[in-house]
Short mmCIF file of C-alpha atoms in Angstrom, two decimals:
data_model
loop_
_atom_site.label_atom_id
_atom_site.label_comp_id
_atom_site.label_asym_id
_atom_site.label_seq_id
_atom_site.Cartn_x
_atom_site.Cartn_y
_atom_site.Cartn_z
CA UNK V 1 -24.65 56.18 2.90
CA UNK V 2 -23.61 54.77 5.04
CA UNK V 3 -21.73 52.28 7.98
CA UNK V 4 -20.45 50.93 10.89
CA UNK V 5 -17.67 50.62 12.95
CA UNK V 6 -16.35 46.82 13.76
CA UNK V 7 -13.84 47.46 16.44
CA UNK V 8 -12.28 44.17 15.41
CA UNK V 9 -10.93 46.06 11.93
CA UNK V 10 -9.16 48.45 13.77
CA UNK V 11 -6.91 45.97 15.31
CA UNK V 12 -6.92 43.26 12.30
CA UNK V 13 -6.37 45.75 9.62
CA UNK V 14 -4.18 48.09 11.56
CA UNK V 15 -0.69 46.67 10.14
CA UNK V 16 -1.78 46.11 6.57
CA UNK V 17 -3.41 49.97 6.55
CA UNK V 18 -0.25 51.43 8.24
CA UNK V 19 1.95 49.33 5.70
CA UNK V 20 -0.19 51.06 3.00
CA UNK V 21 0.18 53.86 4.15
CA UNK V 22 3.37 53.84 4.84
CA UNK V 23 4.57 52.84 1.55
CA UNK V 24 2.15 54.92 -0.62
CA UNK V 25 4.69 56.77 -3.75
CA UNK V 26 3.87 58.25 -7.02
CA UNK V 27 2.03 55.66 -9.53
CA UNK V 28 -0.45 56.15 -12.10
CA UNK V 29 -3.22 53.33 -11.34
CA UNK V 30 -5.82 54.13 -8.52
CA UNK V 31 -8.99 52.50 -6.92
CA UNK V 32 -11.93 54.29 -5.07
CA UNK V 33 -14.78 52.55 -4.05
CA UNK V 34 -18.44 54.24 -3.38
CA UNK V 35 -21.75 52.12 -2.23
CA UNK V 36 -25.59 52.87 -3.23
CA UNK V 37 -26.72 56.69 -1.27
CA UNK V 38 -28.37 59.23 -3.42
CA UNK V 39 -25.89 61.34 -3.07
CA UNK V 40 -23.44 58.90 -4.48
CA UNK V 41 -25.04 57.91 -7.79
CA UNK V 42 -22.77 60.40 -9.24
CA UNK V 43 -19.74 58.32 -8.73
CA UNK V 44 -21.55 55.73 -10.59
CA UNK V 45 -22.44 57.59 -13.56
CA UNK V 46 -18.96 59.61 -14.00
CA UNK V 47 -17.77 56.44 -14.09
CA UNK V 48 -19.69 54.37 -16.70
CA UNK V 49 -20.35 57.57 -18.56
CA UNK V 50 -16.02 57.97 -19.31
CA UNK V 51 -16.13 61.14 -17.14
CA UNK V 52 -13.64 60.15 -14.81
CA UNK V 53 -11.61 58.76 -17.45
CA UNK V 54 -11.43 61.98 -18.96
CA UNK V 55 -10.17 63.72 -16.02
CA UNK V 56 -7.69 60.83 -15.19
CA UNK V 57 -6.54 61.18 -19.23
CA UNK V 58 -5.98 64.59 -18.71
CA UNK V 59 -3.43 63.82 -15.83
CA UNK V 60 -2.47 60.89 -17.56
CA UNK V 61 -3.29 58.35 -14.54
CA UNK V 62 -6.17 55.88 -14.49
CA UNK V 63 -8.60 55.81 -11.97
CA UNK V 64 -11.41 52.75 -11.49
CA UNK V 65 -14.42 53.59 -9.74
CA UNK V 66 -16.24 50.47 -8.29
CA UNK V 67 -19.21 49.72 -6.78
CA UNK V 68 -19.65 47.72 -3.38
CA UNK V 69 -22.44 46.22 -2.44
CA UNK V 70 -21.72 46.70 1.49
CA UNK V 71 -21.15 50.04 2.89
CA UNK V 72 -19.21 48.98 6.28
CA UNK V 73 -17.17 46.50 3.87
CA UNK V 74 -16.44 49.17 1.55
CA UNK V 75 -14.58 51.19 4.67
CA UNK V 76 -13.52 48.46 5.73
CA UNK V 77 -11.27 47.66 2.39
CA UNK V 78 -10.31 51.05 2.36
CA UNK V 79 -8.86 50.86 5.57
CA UNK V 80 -6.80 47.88 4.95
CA UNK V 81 -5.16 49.62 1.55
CA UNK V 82 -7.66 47.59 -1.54
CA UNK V 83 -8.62 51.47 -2.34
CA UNK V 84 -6.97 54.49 -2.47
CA UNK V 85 -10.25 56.63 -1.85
CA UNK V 86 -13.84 55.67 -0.72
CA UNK V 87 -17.69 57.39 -0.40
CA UNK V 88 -18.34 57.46 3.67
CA UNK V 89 -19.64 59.46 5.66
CA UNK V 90 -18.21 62.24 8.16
CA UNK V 91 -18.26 59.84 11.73
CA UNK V 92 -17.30 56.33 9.75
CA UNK V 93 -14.14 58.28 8.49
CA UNK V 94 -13.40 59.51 11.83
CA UNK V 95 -14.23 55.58 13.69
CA UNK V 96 -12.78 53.76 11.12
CA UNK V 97 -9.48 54.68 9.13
CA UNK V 98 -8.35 57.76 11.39
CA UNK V 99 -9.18 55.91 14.66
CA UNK V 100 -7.40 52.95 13.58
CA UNK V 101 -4.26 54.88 12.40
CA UNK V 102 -5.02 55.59 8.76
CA UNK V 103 -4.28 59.39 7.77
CA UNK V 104 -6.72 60.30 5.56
CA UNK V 105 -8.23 63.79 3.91
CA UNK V 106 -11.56 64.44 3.16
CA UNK V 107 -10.89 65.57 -0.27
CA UNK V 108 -14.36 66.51 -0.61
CA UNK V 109 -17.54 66.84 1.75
CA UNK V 110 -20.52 66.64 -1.46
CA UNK V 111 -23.01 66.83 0.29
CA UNK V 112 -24.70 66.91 3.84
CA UNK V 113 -28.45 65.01 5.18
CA UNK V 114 -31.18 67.13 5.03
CA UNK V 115 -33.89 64.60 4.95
CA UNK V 116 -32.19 61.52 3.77
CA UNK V 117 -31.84 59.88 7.43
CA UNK V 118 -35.39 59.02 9.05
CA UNK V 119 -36.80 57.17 11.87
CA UNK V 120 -40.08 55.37 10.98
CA UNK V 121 -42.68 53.42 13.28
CA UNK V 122 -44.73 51.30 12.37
CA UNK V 123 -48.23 52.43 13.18
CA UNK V 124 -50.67 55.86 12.20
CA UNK V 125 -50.21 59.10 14.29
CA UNK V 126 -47.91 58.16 15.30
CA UNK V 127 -45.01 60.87 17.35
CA UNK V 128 -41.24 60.78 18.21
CA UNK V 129 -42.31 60.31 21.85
CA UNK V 130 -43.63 56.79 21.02
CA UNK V 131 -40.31 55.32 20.64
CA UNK V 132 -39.60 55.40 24.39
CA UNK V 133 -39.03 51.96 25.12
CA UNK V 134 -39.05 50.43 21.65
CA UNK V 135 -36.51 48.41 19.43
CA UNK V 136 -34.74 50.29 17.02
CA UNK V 137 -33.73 48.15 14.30
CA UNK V 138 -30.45 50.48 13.05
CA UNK V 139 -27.04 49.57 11.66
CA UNK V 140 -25.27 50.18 15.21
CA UNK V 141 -22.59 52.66 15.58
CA UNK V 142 -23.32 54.44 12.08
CA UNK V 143 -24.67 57.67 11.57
CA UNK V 144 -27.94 56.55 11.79
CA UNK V 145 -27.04 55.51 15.18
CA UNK V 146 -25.88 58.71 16.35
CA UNK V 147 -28.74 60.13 13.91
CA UNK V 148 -30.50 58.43 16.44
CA UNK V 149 -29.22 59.72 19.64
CA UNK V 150 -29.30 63.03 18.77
CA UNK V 151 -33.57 62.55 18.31
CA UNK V 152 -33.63 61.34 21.60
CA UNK V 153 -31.84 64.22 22.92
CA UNK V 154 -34.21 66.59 21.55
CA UNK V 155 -37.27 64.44 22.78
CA UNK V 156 -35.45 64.87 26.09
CA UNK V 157 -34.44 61.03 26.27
CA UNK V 158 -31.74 58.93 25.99
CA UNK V 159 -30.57 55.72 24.72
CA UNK V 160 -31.75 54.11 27.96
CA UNK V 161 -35.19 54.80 26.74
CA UNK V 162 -34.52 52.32 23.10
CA UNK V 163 -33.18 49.32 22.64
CA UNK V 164 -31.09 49.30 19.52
CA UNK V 165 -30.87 46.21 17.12
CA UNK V 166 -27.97 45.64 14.87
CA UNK V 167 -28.85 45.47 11.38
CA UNK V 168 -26.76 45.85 8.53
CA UNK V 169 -28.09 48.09 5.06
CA UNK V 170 -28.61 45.31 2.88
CA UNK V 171 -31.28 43.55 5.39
CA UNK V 172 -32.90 46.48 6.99
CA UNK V 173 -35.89 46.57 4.35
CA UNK V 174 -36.70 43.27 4.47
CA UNK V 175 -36.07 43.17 8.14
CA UNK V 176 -39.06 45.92 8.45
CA UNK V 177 -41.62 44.07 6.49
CA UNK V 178 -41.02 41.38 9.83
CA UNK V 179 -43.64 41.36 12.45
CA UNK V 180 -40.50 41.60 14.89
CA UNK V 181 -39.86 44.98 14.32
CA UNK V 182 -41.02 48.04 15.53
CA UNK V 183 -39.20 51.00 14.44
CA UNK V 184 -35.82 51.74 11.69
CA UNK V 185 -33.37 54.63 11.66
CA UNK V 186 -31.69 54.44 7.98
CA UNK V 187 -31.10 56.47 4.55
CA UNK V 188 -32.30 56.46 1.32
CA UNK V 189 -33.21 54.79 -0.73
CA UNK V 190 -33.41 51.98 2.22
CA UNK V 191 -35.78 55.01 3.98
CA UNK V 192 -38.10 55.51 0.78
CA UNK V 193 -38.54 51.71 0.69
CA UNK V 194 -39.70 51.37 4.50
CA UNK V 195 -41.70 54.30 3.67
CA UNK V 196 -43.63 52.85 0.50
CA UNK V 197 -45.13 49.94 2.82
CA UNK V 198 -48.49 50.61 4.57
CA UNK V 199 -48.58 52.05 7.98
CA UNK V 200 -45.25 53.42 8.51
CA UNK V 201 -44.65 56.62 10.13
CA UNK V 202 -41.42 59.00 9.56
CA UNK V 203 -41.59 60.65 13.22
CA UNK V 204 -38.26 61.96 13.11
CA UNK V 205 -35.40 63.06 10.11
CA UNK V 206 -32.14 64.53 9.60
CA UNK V 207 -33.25 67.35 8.58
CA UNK V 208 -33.48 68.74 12.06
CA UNK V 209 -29.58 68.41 12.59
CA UNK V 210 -29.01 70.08 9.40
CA UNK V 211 -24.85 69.58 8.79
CA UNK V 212 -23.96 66.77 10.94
CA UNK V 213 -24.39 64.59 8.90
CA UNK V 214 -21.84 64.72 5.70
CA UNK V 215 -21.17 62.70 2.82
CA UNK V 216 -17.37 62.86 1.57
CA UNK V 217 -14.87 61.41 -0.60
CA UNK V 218 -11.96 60.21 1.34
CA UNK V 219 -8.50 59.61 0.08
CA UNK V 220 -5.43 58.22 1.50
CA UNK V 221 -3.56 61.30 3.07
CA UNK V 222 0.43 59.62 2.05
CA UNK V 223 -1.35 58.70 -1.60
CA UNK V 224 -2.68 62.05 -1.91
CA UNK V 225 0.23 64.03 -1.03
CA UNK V 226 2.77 61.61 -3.24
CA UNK V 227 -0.43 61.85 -6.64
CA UNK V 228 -1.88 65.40 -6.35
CA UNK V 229 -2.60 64.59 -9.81
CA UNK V 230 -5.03 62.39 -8.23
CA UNK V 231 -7.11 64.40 -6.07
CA UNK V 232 -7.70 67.15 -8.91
CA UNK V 233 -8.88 64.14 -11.26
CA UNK V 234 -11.47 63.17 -8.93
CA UNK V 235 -12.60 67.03 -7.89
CA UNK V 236 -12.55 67.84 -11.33
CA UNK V 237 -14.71 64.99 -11.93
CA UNK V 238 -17.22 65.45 -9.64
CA UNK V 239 -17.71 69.01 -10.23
CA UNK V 240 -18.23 67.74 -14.39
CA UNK V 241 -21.28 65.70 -13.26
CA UNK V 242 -22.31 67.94 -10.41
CA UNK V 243 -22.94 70.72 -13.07
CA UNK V 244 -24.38 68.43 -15.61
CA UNK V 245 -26.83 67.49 -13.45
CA UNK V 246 -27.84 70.84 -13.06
CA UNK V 247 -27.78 71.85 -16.22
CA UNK V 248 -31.86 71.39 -17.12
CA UNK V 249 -30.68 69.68 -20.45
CA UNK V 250 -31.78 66.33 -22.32
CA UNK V 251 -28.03 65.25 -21.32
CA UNK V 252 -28.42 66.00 -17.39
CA UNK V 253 -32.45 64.06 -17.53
CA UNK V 254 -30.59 61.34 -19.71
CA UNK V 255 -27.52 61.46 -16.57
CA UNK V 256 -30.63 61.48 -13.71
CA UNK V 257 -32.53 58.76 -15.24
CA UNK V 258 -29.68 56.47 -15.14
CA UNK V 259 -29.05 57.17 -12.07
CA UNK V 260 -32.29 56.42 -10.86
CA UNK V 261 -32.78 53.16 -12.58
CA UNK V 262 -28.93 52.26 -10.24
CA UNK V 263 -30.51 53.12 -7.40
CA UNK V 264 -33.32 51.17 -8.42
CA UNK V 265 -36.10 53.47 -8.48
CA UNK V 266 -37.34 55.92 -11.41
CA UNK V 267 -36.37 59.18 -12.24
CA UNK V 268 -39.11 61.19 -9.97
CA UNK V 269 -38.24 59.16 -6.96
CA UNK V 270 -33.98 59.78 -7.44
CA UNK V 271 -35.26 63.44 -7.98
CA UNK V 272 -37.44 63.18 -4.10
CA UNK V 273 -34.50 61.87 -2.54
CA UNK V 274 -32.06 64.68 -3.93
CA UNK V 275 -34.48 66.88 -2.21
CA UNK V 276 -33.70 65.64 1.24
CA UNK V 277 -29.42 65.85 0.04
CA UNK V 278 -27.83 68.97 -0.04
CA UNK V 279 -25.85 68.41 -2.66
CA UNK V 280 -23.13 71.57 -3.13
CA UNK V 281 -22.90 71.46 -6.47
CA UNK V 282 -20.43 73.69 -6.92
CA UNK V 283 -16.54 74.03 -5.95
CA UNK V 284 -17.81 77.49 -4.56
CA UNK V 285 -20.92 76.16 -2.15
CA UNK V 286 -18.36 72.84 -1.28
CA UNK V 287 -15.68 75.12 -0.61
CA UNK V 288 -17.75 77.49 2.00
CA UNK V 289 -18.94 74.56 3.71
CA UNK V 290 -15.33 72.90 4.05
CA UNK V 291 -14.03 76.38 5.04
CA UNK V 292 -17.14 77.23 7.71
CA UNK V 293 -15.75 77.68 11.67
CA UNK V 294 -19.12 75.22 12.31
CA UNK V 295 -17.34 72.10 10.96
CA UNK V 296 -14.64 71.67 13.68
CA UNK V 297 -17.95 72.17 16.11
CA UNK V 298 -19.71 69.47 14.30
CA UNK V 299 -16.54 66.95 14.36
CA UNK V 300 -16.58 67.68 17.74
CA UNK V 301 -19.68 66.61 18.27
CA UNK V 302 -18.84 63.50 16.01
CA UNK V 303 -15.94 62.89 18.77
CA UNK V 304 -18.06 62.75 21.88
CA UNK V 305 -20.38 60.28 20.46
CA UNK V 306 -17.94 58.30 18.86
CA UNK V 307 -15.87 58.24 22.40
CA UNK V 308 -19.40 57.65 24.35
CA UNK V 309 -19.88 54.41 22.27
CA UNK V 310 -16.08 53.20 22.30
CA UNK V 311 -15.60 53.57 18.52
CA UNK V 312 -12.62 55.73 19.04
CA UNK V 313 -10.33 52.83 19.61
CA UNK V 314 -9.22 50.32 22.23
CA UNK V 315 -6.23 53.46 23.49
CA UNK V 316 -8.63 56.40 22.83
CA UNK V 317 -9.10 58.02 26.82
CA UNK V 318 -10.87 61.25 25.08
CA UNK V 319 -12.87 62.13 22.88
CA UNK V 320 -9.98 64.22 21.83
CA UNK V 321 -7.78 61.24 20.84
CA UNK V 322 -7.81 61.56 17.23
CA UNK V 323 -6.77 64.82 15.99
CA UNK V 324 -8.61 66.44 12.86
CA UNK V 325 -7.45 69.07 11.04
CA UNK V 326 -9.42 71.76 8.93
CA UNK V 327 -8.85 75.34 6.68
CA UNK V 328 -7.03 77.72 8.12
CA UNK V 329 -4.87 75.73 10.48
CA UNK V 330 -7.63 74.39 12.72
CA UNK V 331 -7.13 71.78 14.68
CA UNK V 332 -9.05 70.21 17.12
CA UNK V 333 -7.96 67.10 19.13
CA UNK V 334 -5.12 65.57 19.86
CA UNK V 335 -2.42 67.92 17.99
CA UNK V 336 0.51 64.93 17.57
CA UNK V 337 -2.11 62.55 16.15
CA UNK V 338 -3.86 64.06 13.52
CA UNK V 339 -5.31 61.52 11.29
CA UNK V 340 -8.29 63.10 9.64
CA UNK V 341 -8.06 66.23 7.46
CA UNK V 342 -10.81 68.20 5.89
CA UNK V 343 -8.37 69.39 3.60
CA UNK V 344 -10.44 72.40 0.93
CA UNK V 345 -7.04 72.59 -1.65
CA UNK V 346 -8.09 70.73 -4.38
CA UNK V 347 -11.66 71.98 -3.77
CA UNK V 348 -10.37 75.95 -4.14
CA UNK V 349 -8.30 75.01 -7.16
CA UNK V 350 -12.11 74.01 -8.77
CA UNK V 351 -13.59 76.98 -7.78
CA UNK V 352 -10.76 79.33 -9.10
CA UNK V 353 -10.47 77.20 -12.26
CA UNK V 354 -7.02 76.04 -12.40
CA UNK V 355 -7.83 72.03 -12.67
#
């Protein structure tokens, strides 16, 4: 999954984004980006597979799906208008593009944590208390940072207690196998590596703060709203593979297999780390999730930690500064800045069958 927040690209990329934005009209080309998660190996394989052409042919638009290698980078681009839509997660959507001015709708929320974030020791026996006073080796300001927080809050500590070291997805594996380090918060399939060497000890995981942490395809609100065509390609899409994958056929082991070998592990350990993703896969279980009253209360949460850390933006004097927007005309924040939408439209058109 998964990211984090360089303050610096809210003020670099702010013109360029709002141009973007600004200027978004109806066209027939689009870009969305996604980066290696478990629960994102779909993207990957609708898209080598000619499932999202198929869906973009039957709007008559194109749509590339590419891979990036770095999450934060991927956001980052995004942001700045090189993709119309990209795979982040539910905070980095709120820190990055909304709090730096870009309007953008969660066109779908695919899947939330249960299991896929962990905090591992190094060491036997060992218990969440032992992290009290010990370096954290996290990518800071990401969900796995506020993943973080909230295990110290139910151990009764606080950050105070840690010290957190920066560290970005691509070097956190290695960075474990160092004598340096003492203890990781990150996702899979970064957590089943640090997992596979000797010694290490999975003391805390997300499944304990089951729903905070959400997985989502964000679009470009203006792009979105000028190409609905576009949206209902990419729901209709997902919801192809989410039910092949499901479907207990040659086909869907043939679909899990390869997604396994692109996450670079085989088909039983893809299948372990679906097990800690709740995947909603289908428009009905993605649809009661976008529509539940407990989202706004998890955003809010979101908020305050995002505000706590000062990854709401240089102007943001609340952690109500960015306004979000949800089903049924909720809207929490600030009402005349609404810049993220968990927006269930396209979603409800899956589940009732008119894509």
């Amino acid at each position: 999954m998964r990211k984090c927040s360089l303050l610096s690209l809210a003020a670099a990329g702010l013109a360029a984004a709002l141009s973007f934005s600004a200027h978004a009209e109806k066209k027939d080309h689009f870009n969305v980006c996604w980066t290696l998660y478990a629960g994102w190996m779909p993207w990957g394989y609708a898209s080598t597979a000619g499932i999202v052409d198929k869906w973009a042919d039957k709007y008559g638009i194109s749509i590339d799906v590419v891979q990036l290698n770095d999450y934060v980078e991927s956001i980052n681009q995004y942001t700045v208008g090189q993709f119309d839509g990209c795979a982040m997660t539910n905070m980095d959507a709120l820190t990055i593009p909304a709090a730096g001015g870009v309007d953008s709708t969660a066109l779908i929320v695919s899947d939330y944590s249960n299991g896929n974030d962990g905090l591992v020791i190094k060491g036997t026996g060992k218990t969440l208390a032992d992290i009290k006073g010990m370096r954290i080796n996290l990518v800071e300001l990401s969900v796995s940072h506020y993943f973080l927080a909230r295990a110290l809050e139910m151990a009764g500590m606080s950050e105070r207690d840690v010290q957190v070291i920066n560290t970005s997805d691509a070097d956190i594996v290695a960075a474990f196998s160092t004598r340096d380090v003492q203890a990781a918060a990150t996702w899979n399939p970064m957590l089943s590596e640090i997992m596979a060497q000797p010694g290490s000890t999975k003391v805390f995981d997300s499944s304990k703060i089951p729903g905070e942490i959400l997985d989502m395809m964000v679009v470009n609100t203006q792009t979105l709203q000028d190409n609905p065509d576009f949206g209902k390609a990419l729901v209709g899409a997902w919801f192809e593979i989410m039910a092949l994958m499901q479907a207990g056929t040659d086909e869907s082991t043939d679909a899990l297999t390869e997604m396994a070998k692109a996450s670079g592990t085989d088909l039983a350990g893809y299948q372990s780390q679906l097990a800690t993703t709740k995947l909603f896969y289908t428009a009905e279980e993605a649809l009661a999730f976008a529509t539940d009253p407990a989202l706004p209360e998890t955003m809010s949460k979101v908020a305050h930690f995002s505000f706590e850390h000062g990854i709401l933006g240089e102007g943001a004097s609340t952690p109500d500064a960015v306004g979000m927007s949800f089903a049924n005309e909720v809207v929490i924040g600030d009402t005349a800045n609404v810049k993220l939408r968990f927006d269930p439209t396209y979603v409800q058109m899956a589940a009732d069958g008119k894509l």
